[in-house]
PDB file of C-alpha atoms in Angstrom:
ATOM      1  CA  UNK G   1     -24.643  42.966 214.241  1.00 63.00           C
ATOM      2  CA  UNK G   2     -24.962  46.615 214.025  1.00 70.00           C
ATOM      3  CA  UNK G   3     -22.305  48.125 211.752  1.00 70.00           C
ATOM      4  CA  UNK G   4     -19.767  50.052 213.683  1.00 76.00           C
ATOM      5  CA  UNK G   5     -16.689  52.331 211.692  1.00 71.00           C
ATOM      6  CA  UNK G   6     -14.487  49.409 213.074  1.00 70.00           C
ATOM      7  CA  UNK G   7     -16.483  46.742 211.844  1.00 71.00           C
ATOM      8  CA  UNK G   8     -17.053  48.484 208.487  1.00 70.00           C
ATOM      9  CA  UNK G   9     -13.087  48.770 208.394  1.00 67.00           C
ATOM     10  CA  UNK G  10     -12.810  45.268 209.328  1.00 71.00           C
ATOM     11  CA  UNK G  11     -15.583  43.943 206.685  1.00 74.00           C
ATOM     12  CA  UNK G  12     -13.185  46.178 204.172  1.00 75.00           C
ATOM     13  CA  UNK G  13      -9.872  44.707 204.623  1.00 79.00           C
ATOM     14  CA  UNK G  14     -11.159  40.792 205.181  1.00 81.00           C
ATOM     15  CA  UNK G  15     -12.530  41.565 201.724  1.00 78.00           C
ATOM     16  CA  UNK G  16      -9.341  42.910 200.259  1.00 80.00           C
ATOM     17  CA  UNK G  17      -7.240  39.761 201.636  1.00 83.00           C
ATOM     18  CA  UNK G  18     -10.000  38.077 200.766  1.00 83.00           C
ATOM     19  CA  UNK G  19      -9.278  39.216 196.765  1.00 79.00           C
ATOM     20  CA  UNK G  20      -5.599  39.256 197.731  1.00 83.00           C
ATOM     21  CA  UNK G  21      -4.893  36.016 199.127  1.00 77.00           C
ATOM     22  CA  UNK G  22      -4.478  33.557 195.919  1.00 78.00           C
ATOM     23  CA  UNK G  23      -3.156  36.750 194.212  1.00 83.00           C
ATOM     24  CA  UNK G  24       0.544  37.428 192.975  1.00 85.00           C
ATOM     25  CA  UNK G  25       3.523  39.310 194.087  1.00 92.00           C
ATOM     26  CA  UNK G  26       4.830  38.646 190.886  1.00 94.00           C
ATOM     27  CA  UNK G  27       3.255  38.582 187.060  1.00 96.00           C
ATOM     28  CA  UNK G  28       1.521  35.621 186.676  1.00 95.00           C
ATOM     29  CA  UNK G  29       1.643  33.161 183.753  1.00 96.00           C
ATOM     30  CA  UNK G  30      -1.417  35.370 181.534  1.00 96.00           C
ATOM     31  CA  UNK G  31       0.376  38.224 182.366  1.00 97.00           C
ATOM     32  CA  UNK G  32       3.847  36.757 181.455  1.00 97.00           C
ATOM     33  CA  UNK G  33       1.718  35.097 178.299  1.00 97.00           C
ATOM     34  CA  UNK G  34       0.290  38.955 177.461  1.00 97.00           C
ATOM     35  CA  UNK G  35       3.807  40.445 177.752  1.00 98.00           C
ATOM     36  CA  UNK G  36       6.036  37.819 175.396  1.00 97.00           C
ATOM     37  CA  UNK G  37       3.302  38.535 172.885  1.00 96.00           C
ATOM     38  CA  UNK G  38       4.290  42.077 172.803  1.00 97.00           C
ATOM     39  CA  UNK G  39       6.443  43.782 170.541  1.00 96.00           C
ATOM     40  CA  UNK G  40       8.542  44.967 173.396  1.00 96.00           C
ATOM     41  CA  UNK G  41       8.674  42.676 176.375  1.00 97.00           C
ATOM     42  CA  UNK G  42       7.358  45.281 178.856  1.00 98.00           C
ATOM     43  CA  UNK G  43       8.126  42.704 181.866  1.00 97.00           C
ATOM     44  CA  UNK G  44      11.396  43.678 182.736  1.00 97.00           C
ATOM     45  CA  UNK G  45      10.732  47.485 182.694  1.00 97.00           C
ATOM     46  CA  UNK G  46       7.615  46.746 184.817  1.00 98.00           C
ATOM     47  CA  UNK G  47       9.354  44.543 187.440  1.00 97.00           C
ATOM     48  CA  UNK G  48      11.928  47.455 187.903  1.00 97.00           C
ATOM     49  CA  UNK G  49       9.335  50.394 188.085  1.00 97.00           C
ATOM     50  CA  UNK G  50       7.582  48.456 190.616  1.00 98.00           C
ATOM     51  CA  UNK G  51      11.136  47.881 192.749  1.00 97.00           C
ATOM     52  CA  UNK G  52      11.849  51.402 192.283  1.00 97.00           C
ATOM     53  CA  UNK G  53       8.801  52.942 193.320  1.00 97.00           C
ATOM     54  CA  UNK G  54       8.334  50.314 196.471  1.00 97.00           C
ATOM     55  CA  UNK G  55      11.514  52.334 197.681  1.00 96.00           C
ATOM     56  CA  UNK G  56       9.631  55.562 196.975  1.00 96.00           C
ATOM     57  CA  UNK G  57       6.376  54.326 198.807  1.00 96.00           C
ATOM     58  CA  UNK G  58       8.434  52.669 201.883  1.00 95.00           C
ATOM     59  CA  UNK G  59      10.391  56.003 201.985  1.00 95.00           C
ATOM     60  CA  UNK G  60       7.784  58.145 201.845  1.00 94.00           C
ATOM     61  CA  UNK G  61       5.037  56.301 204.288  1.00 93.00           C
ATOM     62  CA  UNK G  62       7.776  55.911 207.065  1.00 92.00           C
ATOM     63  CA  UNK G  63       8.705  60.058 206.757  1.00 91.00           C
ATOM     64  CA  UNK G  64       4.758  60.705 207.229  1.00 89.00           C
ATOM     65  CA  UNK G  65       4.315  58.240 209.933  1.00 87.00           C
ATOM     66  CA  UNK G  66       7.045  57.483 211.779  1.00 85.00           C
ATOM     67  CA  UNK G  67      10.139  55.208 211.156  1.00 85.00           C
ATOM     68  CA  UNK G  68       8.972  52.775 213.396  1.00 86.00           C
ATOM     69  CA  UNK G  69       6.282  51.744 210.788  1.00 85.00           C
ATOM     70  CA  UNK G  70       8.577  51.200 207.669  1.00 87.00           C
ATOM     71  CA  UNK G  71       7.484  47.334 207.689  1.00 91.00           C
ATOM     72  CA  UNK G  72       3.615  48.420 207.695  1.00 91.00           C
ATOM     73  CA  UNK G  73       4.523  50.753 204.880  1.00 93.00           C
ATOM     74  CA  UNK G  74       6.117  47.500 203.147  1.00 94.00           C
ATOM     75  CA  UNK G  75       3.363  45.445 203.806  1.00 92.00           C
ATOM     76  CA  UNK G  76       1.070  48.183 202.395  1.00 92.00           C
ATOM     77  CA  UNK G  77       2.520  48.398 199.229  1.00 95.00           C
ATOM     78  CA  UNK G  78       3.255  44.452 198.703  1.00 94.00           C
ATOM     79  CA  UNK G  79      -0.663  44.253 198.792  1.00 93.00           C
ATOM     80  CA  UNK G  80      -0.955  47.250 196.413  1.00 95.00           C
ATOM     81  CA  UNK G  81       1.484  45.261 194.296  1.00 97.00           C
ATOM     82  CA  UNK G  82      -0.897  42.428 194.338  1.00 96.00           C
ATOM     83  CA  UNK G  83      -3.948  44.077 193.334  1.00 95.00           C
ATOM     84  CA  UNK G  84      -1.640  45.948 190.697  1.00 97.00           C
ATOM     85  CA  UNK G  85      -1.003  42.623 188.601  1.00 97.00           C
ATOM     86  CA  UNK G  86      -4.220  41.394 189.492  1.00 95.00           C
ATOM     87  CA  UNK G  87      -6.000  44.179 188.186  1.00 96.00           C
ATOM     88  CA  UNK G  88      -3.863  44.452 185.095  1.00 97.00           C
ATOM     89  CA  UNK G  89      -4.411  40.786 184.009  1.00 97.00           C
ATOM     90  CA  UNK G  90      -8.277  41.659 184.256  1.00 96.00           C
ATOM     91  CA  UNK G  91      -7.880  44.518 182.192  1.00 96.00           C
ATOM     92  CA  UNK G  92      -6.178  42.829 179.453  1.00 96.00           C
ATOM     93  CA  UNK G  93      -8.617  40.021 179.516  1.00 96.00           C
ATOM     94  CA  UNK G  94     -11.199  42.435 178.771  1.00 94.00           C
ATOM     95  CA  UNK G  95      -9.439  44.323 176.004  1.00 94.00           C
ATOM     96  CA  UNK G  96      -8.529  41.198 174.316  1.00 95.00           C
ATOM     97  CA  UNK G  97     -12.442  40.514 174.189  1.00 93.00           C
ATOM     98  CA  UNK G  98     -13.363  43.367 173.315  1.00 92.00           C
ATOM     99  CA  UNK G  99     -10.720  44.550 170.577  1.00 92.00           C
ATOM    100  CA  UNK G 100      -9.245  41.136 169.479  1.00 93.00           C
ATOM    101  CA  UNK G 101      -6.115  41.984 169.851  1.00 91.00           C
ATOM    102  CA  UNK G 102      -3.277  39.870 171.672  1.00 92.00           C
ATOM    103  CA  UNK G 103      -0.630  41.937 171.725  1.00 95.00           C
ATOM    104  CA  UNK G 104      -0.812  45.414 173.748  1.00 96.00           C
ATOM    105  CA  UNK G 105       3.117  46.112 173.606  1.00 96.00           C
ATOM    106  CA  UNK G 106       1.873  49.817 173.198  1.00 95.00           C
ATOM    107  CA  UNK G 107      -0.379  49.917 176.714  1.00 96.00           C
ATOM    108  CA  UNK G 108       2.004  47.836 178.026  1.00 97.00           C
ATOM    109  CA  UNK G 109       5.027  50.119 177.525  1.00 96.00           C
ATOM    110  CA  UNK G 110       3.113  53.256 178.553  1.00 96.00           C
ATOM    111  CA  UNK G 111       4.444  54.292 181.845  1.00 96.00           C
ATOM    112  CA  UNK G 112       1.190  56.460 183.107  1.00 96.00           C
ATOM    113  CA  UNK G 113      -0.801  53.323 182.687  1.00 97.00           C
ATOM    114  CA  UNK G 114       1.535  51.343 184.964  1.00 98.00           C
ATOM    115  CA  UNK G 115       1.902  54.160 187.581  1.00 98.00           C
ATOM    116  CA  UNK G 116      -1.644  55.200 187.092  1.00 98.00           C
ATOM    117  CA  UNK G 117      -3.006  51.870 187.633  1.00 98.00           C
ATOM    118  CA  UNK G 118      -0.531  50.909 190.644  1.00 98.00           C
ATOM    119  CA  UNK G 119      -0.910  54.227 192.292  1.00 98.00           C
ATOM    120  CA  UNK G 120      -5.003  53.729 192.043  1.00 97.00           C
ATOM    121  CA  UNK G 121      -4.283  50.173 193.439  1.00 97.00           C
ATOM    122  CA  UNK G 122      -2.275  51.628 196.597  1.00 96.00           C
ATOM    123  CA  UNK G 123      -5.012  53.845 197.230  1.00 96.00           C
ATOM    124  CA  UNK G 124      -7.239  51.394 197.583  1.00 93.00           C
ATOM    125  CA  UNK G 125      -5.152  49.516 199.851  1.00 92.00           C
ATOM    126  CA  UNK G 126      -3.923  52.705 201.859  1.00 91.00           C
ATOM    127  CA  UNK G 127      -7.565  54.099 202.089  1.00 89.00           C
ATOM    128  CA  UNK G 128      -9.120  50.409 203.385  1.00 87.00           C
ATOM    129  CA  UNK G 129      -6.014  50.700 206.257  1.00 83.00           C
ATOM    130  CA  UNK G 130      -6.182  53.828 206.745  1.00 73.00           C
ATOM    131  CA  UNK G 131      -9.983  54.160 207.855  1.00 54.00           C
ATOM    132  CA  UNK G 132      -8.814  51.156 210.411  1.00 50.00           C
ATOM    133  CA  UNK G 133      -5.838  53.672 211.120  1.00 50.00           C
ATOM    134  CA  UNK G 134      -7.985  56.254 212.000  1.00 48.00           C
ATOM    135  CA  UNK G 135     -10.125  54.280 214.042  1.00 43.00           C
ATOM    136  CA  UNK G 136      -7.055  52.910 216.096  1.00 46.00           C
ATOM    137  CA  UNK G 137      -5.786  55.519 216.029  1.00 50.00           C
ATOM    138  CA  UNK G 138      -2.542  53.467 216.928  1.00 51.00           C
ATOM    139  CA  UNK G 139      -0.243  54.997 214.353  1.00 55.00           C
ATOM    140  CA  UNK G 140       1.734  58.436 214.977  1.00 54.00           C
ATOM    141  CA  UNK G 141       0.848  60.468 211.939  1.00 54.00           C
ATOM    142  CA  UNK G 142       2.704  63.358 210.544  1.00 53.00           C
ATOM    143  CA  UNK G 143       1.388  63.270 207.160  1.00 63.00           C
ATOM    144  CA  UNK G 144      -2.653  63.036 206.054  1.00 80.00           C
ATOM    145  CA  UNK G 145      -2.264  59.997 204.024  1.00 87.00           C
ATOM    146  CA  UNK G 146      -5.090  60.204 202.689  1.00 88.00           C
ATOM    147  CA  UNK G 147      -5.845  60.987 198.778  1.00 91.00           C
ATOM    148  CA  UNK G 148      -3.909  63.169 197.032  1.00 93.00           C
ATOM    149  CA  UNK G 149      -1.124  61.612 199.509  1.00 94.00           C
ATOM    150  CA  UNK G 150      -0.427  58.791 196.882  1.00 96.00           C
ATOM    151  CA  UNK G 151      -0.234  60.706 193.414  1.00 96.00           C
ATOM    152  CA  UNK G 152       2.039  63.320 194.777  1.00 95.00           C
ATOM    153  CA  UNK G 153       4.518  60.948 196.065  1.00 95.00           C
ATOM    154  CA  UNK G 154       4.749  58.676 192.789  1.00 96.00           C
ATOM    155  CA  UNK G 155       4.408  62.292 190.893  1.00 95.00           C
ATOM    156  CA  UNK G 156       1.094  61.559 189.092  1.00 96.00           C
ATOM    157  CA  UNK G 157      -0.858  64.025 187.524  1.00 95.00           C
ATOM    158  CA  UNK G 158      -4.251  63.841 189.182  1.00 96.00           C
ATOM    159  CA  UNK G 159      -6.493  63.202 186.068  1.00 95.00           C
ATOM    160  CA  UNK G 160      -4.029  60.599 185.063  1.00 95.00           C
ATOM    161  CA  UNK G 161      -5.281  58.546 187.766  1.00 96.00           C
ATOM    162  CA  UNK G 162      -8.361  59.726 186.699  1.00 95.00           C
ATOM    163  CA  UNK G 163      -8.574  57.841 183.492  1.00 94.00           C
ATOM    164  CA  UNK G 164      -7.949  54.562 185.042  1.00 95.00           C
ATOM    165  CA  UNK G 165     -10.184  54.103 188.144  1.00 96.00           C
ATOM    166  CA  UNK G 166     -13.625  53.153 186.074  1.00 95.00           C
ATOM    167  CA  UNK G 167     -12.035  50.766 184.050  1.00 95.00           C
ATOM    168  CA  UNK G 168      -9.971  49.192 187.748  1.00 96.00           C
ATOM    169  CA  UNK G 169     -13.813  49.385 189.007  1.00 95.00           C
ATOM    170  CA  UNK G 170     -14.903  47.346 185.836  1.00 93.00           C
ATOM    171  CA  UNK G 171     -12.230  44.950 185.894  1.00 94.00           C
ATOM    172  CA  UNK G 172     -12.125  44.432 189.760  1.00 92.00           C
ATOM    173  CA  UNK G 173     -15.450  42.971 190.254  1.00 89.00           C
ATOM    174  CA  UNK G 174     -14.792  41.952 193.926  1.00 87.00           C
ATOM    175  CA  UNK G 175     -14.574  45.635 195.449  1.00 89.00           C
ATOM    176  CA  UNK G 176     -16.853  46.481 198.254  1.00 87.00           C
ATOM    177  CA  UNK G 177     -19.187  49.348 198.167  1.00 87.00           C
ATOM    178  CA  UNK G 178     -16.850  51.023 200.228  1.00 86.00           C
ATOM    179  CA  UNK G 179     -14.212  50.690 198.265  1.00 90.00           C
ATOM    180  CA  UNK G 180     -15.853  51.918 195.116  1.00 93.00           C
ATOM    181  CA  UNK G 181     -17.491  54.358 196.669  1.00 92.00           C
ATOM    182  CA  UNK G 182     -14.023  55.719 197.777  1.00 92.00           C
ATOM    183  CA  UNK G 183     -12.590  55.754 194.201  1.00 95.00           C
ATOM    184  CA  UNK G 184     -15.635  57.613 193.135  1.00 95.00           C
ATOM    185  CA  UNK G 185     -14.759  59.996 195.792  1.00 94.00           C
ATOM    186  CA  UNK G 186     -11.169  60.441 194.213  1.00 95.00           C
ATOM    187  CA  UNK G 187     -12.796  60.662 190.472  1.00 95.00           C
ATOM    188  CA  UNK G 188     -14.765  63.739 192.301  1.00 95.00           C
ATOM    189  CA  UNK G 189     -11.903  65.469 194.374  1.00 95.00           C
ATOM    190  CA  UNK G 190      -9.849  64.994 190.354  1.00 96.00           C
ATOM    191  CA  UNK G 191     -12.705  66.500 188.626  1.00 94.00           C
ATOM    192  CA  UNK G 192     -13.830  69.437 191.206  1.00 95.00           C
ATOM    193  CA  UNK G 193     -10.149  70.743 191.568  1.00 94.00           C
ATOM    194  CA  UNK G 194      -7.037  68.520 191.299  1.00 94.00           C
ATOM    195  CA  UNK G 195      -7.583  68.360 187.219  1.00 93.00           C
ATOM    196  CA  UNK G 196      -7.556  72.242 186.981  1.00 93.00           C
ATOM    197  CA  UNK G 197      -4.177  72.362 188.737  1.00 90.00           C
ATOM    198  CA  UNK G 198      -1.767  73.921 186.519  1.00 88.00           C
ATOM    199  CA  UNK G 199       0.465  71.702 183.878  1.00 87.00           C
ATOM    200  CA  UNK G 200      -3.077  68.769 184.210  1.00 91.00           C
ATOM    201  CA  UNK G 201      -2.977  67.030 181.025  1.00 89.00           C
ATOM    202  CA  UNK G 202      -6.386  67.919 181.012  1.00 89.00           C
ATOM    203  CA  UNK G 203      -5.873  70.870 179.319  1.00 90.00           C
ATOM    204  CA  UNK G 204      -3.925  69.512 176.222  1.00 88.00           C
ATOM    205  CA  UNK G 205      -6.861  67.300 175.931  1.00 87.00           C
ATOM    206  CA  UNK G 206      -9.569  70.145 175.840  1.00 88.00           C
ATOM    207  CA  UNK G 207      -7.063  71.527 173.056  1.00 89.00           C
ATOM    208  CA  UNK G 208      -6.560  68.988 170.912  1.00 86.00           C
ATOM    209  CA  UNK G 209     -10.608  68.218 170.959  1.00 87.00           C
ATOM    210  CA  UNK G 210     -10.883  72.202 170.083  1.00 88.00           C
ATOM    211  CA  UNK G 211      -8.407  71.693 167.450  1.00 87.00           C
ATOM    212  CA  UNK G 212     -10.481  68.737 165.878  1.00 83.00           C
ATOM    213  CA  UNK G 213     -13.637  70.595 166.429  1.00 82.00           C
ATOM    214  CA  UNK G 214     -12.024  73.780 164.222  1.00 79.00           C
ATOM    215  CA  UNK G 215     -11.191  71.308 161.797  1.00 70.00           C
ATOM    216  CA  UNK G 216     -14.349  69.827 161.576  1.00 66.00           C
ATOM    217  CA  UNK G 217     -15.839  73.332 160.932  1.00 62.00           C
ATOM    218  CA  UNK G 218     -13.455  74.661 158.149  1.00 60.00           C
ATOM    219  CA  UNK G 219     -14.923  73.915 154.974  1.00 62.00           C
ATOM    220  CA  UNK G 220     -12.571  71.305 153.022  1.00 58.00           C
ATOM    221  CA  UNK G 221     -10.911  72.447 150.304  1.00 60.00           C
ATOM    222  CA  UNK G 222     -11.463  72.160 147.042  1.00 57.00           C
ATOM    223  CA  UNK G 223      -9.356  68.988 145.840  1.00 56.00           C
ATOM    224  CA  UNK G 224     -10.794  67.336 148.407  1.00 47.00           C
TER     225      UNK G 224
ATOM    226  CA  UNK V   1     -21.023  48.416 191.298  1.00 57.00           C
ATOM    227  CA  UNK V   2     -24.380  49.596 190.550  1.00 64.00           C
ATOM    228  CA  UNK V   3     -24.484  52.727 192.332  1.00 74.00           C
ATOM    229  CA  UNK V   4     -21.311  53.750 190.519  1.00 84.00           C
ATOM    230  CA  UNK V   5     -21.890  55.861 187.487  1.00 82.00           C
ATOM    231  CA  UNK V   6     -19.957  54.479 184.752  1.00 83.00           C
ATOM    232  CA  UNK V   7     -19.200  57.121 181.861  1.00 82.00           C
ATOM    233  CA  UNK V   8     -17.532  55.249 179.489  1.00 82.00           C
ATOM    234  CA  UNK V   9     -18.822  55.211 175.992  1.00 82.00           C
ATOM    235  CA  UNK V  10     -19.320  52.321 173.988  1.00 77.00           C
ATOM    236  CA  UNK V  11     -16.021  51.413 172.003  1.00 78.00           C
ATOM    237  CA  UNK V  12     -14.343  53.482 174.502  1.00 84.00           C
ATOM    238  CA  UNK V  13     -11.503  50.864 176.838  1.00 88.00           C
ATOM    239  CA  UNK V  14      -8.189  51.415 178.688  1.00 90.00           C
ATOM    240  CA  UNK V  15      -6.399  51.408 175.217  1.00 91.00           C
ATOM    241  CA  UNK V  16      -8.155  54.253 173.584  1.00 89.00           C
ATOM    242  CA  UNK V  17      -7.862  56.263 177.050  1.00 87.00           C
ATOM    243  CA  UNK V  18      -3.740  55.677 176.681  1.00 87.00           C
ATOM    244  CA  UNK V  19      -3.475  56.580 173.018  1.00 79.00           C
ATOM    245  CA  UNK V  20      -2.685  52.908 172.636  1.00 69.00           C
ATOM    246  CA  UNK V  21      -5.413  51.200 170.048  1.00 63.00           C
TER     247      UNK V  21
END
């Protein structure tokens, strides 16, 4: 059959519950395995981040589209949640492959990876609805929820959702084209404009590389 | 994925992207 914007939405989201459906709305056990071997149990902190911003996201989604829509918003981010873990547990899979290491209490316990890598997960999910959305059209919107929508309402800097979307790509195997293609879409929008917004971390990192380059140039002294 | 250009550098991961190797 011909592909239609509806049936490309459709193809989308069977896909996503599709990679959703045997996933978890909770850490699994290689996830709960990965955090006891930390340091720092991270899983407490993480289950509690991802209550508190679920009240953020449900908040949030039914201001911009209506209060009559608070469950869809809650259904959104459960799936977001989903991918979240499910994403995560592929990414330390791959880490522990690659570096050897078994215990990533440091990752872990970094809050920008969490938020960065939930907020790219919701993005997926709100992007793959929100393409049906638009061609339903059966939602009042007052909001474009559409990206930057998610990074401004869990207050994350733009290129700190940056650094995580080719490694979700990489670890997420199942995405459609679509879906990647979206992401890459994002990664442009960050890299065109968002990461030149004022306070971007972006600019500490193009310091900190100047600094090491001036280091590397001054000649080393003499008790070296 | 193949039409998505991956930039990562060998050696580079999610850990050395978070200041956490």
């Amino acid at each position: 059959l011909p592909q239609t914007p509806v049936r490309a939405a459709m193809s989308t989201i069977q896909q996503l519950m599709i990679i959703l459906n045997s996933a978890n709305d909770t850490p699994s056990d290689n996830l709960l395995f990965y955090f006891n071997n930390c340091t720092v149990n991270p899983h407490e902190v993480i289950v509690k981040r991802i209550e508190n911003m679920g009240i953020t996201f449900k908040n949030k989604f039914a201001e911009a589209v209506g209060q009559g829509c608070a469950e869809i918003g809650s259904q959104r981010y459960k799936i977001g949640v989903r991918l979240y873990y499910r994403v995560m547990e592929s990414l330390l899979k791959s880490e522990e492959k690659r570096l050897s290491v078994h215990n990533f209490s440091k990752l872990l316990n970094n809050d920008i990876f969490h938020i960065s890598l939930l907020a790219c997960a919701l993005e997926l999910v709100m992007a793959t609805y929100g393409t049906s959305r638009n061609a339903s059209q059966s939602m009042k919107v007052e909001t474009d929820l559409s990206f930057p929508w998610i990074i401004n309402i869990l207050d994350l800097k733009a290129f700190e959702l940056y650094m995580i979307v080719e490694s979700f790509i990489k670890a997420e195997p199942s995405l459609t084209r679509e879906m990647i293609k979206h992401l890459e879409g994002c990664e442009h929008k960050i890299m065109e404009s968002l990461a030149w917004q004022q306070n971007s971390p972006l600019f500490e990192l193009i310091k900190q590389s100047k600094d090491r380059e001036g280091q590397a140039d001054e000649p080393e002294p003499a008790n070296y | 994925t193949q039409d998505y250009h991956f930039g990562l550098e060998e050696g580079e991961g999610i850990s050395e992207l978070f200041d956490c190797d």
